[in-house]
Coordinates of C-alpha atoms in Angstrom, one line a residue:
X1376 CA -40.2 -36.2 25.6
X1377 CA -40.8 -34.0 22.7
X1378 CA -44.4 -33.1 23.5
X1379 CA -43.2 -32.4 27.3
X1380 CA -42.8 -29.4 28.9
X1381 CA -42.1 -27.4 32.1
X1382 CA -42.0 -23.4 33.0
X1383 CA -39.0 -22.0 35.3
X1384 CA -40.1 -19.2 37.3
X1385 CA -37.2 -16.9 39.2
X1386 CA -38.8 -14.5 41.9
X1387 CA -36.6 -12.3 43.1
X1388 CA -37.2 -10.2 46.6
X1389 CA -35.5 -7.2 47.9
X1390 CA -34.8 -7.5 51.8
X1391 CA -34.7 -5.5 54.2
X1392 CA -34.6 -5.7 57.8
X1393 CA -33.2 -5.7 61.1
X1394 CA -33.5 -6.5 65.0
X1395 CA -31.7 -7.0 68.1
X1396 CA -28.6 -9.8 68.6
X1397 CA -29.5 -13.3 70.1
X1398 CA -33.0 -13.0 68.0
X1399 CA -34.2 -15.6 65.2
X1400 CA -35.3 -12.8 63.0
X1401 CA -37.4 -13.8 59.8
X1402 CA -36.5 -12.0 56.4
X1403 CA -38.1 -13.4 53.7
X1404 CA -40.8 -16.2 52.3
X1405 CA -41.9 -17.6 49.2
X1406 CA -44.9 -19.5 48.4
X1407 CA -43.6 -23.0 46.8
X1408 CA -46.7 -24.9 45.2
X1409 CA -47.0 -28.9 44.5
X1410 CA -45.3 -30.5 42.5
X1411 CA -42.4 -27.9 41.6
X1412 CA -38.6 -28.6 42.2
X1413 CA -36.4 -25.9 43.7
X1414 CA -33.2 -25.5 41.9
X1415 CA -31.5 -22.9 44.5
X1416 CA -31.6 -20.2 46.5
X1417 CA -29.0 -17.1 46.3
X1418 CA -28.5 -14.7 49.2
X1419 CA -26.7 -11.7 48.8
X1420 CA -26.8 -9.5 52.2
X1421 CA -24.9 -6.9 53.8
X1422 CA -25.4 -6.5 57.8
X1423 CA -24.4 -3.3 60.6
X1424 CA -24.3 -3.0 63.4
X1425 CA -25.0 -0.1 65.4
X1426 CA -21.6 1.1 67.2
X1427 CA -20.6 -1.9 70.0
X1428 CA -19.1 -1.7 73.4
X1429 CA -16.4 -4.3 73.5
X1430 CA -13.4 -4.2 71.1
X1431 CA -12.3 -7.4 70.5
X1432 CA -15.0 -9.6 71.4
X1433 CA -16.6 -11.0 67.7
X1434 CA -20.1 -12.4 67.1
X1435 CA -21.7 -15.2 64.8
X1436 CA -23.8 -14.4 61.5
X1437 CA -26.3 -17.5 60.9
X1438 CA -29.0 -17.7 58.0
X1439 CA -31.3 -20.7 57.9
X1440 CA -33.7 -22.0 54.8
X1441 CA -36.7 -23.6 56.1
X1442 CA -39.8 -25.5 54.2
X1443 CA -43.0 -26.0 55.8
X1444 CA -46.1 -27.4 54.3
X1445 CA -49.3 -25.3 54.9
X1446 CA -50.7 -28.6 55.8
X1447 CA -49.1 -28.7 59.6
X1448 CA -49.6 -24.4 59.9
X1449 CA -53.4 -25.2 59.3
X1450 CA -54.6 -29.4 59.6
X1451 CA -57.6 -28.0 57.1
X1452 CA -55.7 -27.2 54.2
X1453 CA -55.8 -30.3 52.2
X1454 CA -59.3 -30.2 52.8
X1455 CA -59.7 -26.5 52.0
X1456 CA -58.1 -26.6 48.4
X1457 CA -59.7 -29.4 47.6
X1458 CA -62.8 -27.5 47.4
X1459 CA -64.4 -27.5 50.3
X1460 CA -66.7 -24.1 50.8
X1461 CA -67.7 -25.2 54.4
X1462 CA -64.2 -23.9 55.0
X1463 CA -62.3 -20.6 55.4
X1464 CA -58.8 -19.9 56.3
X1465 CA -58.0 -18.6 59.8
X1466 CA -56.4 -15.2 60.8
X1467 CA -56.1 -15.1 64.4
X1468 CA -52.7 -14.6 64.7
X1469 CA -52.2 -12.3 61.4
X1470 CA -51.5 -9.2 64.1
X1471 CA -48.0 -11.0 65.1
X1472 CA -47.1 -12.3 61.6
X1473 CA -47.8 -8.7 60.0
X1474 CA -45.2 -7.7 62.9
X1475 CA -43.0 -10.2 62.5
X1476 CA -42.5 -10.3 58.1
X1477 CA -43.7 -6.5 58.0
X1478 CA -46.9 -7.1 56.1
X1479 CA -49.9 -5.8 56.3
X1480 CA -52.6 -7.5 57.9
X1481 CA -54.0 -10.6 56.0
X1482 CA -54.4 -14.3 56.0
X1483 CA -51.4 -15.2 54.9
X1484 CA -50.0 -13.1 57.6
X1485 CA -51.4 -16.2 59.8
X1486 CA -49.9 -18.3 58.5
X1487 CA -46.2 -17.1 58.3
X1488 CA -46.4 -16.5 62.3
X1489 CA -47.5 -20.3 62.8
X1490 CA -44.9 -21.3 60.7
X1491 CA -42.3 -19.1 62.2
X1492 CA -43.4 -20.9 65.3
X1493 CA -42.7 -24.5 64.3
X1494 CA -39.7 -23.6 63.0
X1495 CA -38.0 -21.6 66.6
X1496 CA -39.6 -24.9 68.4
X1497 CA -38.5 -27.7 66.1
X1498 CA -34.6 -26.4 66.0
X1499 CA -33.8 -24.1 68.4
X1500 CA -36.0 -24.5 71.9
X1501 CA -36.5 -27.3 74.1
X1502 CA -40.0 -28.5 75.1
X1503 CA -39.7 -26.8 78.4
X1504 CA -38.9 -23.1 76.9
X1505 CA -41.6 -23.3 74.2
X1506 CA -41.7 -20.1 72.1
X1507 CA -45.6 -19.0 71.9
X1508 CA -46.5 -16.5 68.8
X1509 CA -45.7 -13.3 69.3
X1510 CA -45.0 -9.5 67.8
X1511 CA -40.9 -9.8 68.1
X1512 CA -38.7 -12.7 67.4
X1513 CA -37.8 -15.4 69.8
X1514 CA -34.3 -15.3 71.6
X1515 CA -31.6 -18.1 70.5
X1516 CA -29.5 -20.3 71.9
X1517 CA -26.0 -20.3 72.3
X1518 CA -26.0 -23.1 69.7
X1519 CA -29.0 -24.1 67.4
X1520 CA -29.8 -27.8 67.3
X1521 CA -29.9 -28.0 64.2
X1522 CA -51.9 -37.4 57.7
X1523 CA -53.9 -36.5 55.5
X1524 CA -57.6 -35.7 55.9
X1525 CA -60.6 -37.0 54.6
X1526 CA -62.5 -34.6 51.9
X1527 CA -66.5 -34.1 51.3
X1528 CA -67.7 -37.8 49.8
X1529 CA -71.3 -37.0 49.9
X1530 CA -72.8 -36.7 46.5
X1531 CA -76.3 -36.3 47.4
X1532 CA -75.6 -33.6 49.5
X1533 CA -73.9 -31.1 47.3
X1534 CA -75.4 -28.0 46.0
X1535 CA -75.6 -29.0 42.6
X1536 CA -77.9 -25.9 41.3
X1537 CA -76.5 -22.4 40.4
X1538 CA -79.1 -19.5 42.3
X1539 CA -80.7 -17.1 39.7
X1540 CA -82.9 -15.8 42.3
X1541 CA -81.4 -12.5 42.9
X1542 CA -82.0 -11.6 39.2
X1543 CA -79.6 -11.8 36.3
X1544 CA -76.5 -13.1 35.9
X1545 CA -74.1 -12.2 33.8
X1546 CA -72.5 -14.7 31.3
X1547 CA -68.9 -14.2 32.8
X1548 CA -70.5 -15.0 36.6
X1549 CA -72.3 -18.1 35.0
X1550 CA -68.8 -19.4 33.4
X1551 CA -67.4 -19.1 36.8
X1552 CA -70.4 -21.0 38.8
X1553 CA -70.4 -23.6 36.1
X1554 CA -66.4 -24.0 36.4
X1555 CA -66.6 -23.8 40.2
X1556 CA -68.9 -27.2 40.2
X1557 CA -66.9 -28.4 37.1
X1558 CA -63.9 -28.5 40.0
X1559 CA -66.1 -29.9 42.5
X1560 CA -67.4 -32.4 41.1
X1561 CA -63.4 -33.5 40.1
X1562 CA -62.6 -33.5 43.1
X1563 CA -65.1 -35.7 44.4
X1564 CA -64.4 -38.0 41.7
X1565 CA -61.0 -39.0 43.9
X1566 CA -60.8 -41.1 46.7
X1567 CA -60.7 -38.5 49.3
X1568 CA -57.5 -38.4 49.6
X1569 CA -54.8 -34.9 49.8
X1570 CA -52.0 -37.2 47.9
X1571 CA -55.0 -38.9 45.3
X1572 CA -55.9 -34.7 45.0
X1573 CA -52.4 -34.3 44.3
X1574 CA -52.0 -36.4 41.7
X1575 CA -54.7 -35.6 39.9
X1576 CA -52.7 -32.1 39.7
X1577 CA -49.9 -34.1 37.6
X1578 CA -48.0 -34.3 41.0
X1579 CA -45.4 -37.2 41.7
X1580 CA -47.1 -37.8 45.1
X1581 CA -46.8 -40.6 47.7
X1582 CA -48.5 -41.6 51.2
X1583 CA -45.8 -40.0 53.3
X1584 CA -46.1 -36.6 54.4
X1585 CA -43.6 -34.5 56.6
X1586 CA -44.7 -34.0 60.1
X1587 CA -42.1 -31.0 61.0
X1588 CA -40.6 -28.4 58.9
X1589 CA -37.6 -28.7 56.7
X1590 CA -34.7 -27.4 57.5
X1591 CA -33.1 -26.7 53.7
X1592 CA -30.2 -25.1 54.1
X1593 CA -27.5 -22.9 56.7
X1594 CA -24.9 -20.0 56.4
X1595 CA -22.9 -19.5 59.3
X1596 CA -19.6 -16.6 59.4
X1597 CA -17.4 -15.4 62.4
X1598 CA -16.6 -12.0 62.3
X1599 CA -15.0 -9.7 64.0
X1600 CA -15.5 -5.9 65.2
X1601 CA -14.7 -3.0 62.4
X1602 CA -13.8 0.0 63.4
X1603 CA -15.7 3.2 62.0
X1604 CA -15.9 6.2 62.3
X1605 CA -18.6 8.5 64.3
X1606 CA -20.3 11.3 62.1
X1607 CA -21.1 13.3 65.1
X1608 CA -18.3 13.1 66.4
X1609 CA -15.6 11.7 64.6
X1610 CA -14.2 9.2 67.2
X1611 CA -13.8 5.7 66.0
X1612 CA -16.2 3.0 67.2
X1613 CA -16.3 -0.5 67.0
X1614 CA -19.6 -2.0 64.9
X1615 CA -20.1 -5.3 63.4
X1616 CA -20.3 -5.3 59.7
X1617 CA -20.4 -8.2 56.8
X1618 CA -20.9 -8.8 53.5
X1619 CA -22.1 -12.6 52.5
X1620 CA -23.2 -14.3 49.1
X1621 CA -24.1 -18.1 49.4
X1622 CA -26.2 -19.9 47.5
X1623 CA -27.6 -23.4 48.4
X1624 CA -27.6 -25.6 45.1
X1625 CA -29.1 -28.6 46.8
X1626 CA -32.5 -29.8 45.0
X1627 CA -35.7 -30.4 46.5
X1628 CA -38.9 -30.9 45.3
X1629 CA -42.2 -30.0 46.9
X1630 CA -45.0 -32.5 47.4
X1631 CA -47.2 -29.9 48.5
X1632 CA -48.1 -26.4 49.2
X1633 CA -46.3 -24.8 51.7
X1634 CA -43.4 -21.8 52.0
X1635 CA -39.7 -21.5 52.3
X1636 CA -38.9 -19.3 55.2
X1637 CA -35.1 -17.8 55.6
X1638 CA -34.6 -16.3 59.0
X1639 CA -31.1 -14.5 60.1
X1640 CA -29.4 -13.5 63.7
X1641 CA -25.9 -12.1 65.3
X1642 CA -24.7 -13.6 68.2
X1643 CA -22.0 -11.7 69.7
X1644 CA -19.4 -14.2 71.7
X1645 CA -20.3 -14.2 75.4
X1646 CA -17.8 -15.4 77.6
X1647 CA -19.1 -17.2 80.5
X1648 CA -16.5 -16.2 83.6
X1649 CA -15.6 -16.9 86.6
X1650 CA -12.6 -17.2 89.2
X1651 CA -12.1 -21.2 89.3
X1652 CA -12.0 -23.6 86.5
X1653 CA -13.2 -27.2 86.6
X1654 CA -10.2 -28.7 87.1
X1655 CA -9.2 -26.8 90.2
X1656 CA -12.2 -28.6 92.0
X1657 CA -10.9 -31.7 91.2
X1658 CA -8.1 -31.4 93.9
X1659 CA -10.7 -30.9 96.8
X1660 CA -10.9 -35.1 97.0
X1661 CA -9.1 -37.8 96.0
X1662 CA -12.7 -39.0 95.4
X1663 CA -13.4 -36.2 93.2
X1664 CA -10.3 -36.7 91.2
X1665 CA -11.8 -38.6 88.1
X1666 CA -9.9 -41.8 86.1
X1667 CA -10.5 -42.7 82.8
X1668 CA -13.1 -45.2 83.7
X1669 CA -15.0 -43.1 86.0
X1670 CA -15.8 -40.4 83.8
X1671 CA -19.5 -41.9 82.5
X1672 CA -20.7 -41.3 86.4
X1673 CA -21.4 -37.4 85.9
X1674 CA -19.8 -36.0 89.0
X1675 CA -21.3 -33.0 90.3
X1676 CA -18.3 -30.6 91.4
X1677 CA -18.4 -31.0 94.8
X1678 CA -16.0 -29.4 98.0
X1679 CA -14.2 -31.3 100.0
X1680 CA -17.4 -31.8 102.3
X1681 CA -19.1 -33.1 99.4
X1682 CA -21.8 -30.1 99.4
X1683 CA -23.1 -29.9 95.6
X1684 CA -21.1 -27.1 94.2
X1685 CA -23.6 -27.3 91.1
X1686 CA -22.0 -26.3 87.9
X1687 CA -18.6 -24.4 86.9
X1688 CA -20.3 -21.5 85.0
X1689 CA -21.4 -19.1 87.7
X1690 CA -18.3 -18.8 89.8
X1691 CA -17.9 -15.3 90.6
X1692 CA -20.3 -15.2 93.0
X1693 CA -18.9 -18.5 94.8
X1694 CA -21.9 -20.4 94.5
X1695 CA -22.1 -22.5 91.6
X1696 CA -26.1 -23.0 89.9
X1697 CA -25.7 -24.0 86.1
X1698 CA -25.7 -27.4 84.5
X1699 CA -21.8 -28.3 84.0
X1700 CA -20.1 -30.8 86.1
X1701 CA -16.5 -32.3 86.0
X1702 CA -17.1 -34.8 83.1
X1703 CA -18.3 -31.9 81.0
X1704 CA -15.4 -29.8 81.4
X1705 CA -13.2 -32.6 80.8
X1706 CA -15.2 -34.4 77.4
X1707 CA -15.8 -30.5 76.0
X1708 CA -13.6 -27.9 77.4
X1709 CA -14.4 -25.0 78.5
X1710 CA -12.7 -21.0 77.5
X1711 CA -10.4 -19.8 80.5
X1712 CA -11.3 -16.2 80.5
X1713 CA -9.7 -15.1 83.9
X1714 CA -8.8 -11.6 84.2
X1715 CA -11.4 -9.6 81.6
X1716 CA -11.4 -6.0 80.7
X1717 CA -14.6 -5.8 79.5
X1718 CA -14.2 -2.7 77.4
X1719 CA -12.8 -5.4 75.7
X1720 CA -13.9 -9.1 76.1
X1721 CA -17.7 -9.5 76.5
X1722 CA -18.0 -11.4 79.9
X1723 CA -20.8 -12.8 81.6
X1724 CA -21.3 -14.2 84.8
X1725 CA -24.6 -16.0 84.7
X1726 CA -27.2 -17.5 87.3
X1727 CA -29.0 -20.5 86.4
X1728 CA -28.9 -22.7 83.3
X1729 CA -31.2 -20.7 81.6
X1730 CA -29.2 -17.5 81.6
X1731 CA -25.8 -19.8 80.6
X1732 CA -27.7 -21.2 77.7
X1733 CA -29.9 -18.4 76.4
X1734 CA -27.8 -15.0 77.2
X1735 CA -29.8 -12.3 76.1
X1736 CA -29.3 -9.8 78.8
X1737 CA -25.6 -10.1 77.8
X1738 CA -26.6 -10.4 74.1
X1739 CA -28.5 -7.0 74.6
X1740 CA -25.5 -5.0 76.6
X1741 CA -23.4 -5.6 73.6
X1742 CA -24.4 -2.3 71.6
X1743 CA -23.4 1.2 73.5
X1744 CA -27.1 2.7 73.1
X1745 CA -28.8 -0.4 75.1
X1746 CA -32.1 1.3 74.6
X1747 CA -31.9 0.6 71.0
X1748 CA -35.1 -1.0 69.4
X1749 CA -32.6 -2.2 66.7
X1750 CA -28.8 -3.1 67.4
X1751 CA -28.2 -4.1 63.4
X1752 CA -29.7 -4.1 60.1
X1753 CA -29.3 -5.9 56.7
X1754 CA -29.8 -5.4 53.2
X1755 CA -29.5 -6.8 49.9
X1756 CA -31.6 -9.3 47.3
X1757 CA -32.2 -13.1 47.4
X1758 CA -33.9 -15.4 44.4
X1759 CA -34.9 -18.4 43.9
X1760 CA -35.1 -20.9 40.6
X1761 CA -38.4 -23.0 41.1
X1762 CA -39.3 -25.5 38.0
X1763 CA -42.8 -26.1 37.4
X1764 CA -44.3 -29.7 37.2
X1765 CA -43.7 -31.4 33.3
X1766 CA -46.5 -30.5 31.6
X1767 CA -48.1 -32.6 28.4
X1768 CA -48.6 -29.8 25.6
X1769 CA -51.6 -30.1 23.7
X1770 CA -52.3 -31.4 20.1
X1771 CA -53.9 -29.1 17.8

């Protein structure tokens, strides 16, 4: 192992960001390359809220890691940096990834927003409520749920000559045509093949590929309202603030080129109310009243003319349209939250399932100034320790 090596490279990034509560909001990315091994990640981040209407009612602080492989953002890539000059990388959506990760407009811009994509789709939406690309960040969920292609083979067909036409070239500019085909024609050497590509490279690489993006890592805090004070004022208000440092020590090591995404929200607690509970519908029936072994048949709260009473969310309104039903309440629970001041519980009385599960017109009343582009913002630093594949040194 003497004549073995390896580099460890730290980046370090400054954050800073913020958005509206309920949102999946991206705050940093890295480039990861193949064949290096990432040691961890440390995230050190303060969040604050602006001023909040409820008093008591807390709210949820998640960060997420994700990994994803350039390879499923663009199905060309293996193809691309193997060489191929046919090819260029795509920018179509660089407009709502400059919007999303604040950059300026660029390819890799692209790519982030298609990432971002997979990633809200693969954990946190549902094939029916698909999140399509766009400038601001998709709404969450009361909980999260948590081949390669075949290069150029054609040896006849490549341009094998280096164009003088245009006049003289310098020495530099014939160095880089002559390494240009040098890679080429290395390539071509393989099989085809992304992995054969990658181990050329010195990468440990096998046949299978990942087919969704990697979820790496999760931070997750309750807080609670802090009371401040009001410059304007000087009346004390309620925000949300918290301090966190975590750092996920877990090892992974990167068969390919892709990026590590972290993304952050703040879910204020929404109480779903109502007037009746579940088990108060039981009493309608004797046939409504569930045993022990009836409680697999998913009884839909019903009155005592058996007309579908629908769920137990949306009760205020005396008509009943989400998706729980007695076994439900009975397996999972559910909050009794009965008589609520809302100065200082945050209630809502939904409509439909969709509402129940995705809240964001309750998540966006939370803040006093409702207009708000921003209800919180974060700071702080996160870095990263990436090793670099082992490298034979040279002999001299």
């Amino acid at each position: 192992m003497a004549n073995l090596s390896r580099q460890i490279r730290k980046p370090r990034f400054i954050i800073g960001n913020g958005g509206k509560f309920g949102r999946l909001i991206p705050f940093s990315y890295h480039p990861v390359f193949s064949g290096e091994s990432q040691h961890n990640i440390k995230t050190q981040l303060q969040f604050m809220s602006k001023p909040v209407a409820q008093r008591m009612s807390g709210a949820t602080v998640d960060i997420w890691y994700y990994y994803v492989p350039w390879r499923l953002v663009w199905s060309d890539f293996p193809t691309w940096i193997m060489g191929d000059s046919t090819l260029s990388p795509p920018t179509t959506n660089h407009a709502h990834g400059s919007a999303l990760f604040g950059l300026a407009d660029s390819k890799q811009s692209h790519f982030l927003a298609n990432a971002y994509e997979m990633i809200v789709n693969q954990y946190f939406r549902e094939e029916h409520d698909a999140y399509s690309i766009s400038a601001t960040p998709a709404s969450l969920p009361i909980v999260d749920r948590t081949a390669e292609t075949q290069g150029d083979e054609d040896y006849d067909q490549e341009d094998e000559t280096i164009d003088v036409s245009g006049g003289s070239l310098s020495i530099k500019t014939l160095e880089q045509h002559r390494a240009r085909l040098a890679y080429e024609r290395k390539v071509e050497s393989l099989d085809g093949k992304y992995t054969s590509f990658l181990r050329a490279q010195g990468v440990n690489a096998n046949e299978t590929v990942a087919q969704i993006p990697e979820f790496l890592g999760h931070y997750r805090k309750y807080i609670k309202p802090q009371r401040t004070i009001n410059d304007s004022t000087g009346l004390s208000v309620q925000t949300y603030g918290h301090e966190c440092t975590h750092t996920l020590s877990k090892r992974r090591f990167f068969q390919e080129h892709g990026c590590v995404i972290g993304c952050a929200s703040i879910r204020p607690k929404v109480h779903l109310n109502g007037g009746y509970n579940g088990d108060s519908y039981m009493w309608m029936t004797p046939q409504q009243f569930p045993h022990v072994g009836q409680l697999a048949e998913h009884k839909k709260i019903s009155n005592a003319n058996f007309a579908s009473r629908g769920g137990i969310e949306n009760e205020s309104d005396m008509a009943p349209d989400t998706y729980l039903n007695v076994d439900h309440y009975l397996w999972n629970g559910r909050t009794h939250v009965l008589n609520v001041d809302s100065a200082y519980i945050n209630a809502y009385d939904p409509t439909d399932d969709e509402t129940a599960l995705y809240p964001t017109a309750a998540w966006d009343a939370v803040p006093t100034d409702n207009s708000a582009a921003e209800h919180f913002n974060f700071e702080g630093v996160m870095s990263t320790k990436i090793a670099t594949p082992l490298r034979r040194l040279k002999v001299v």
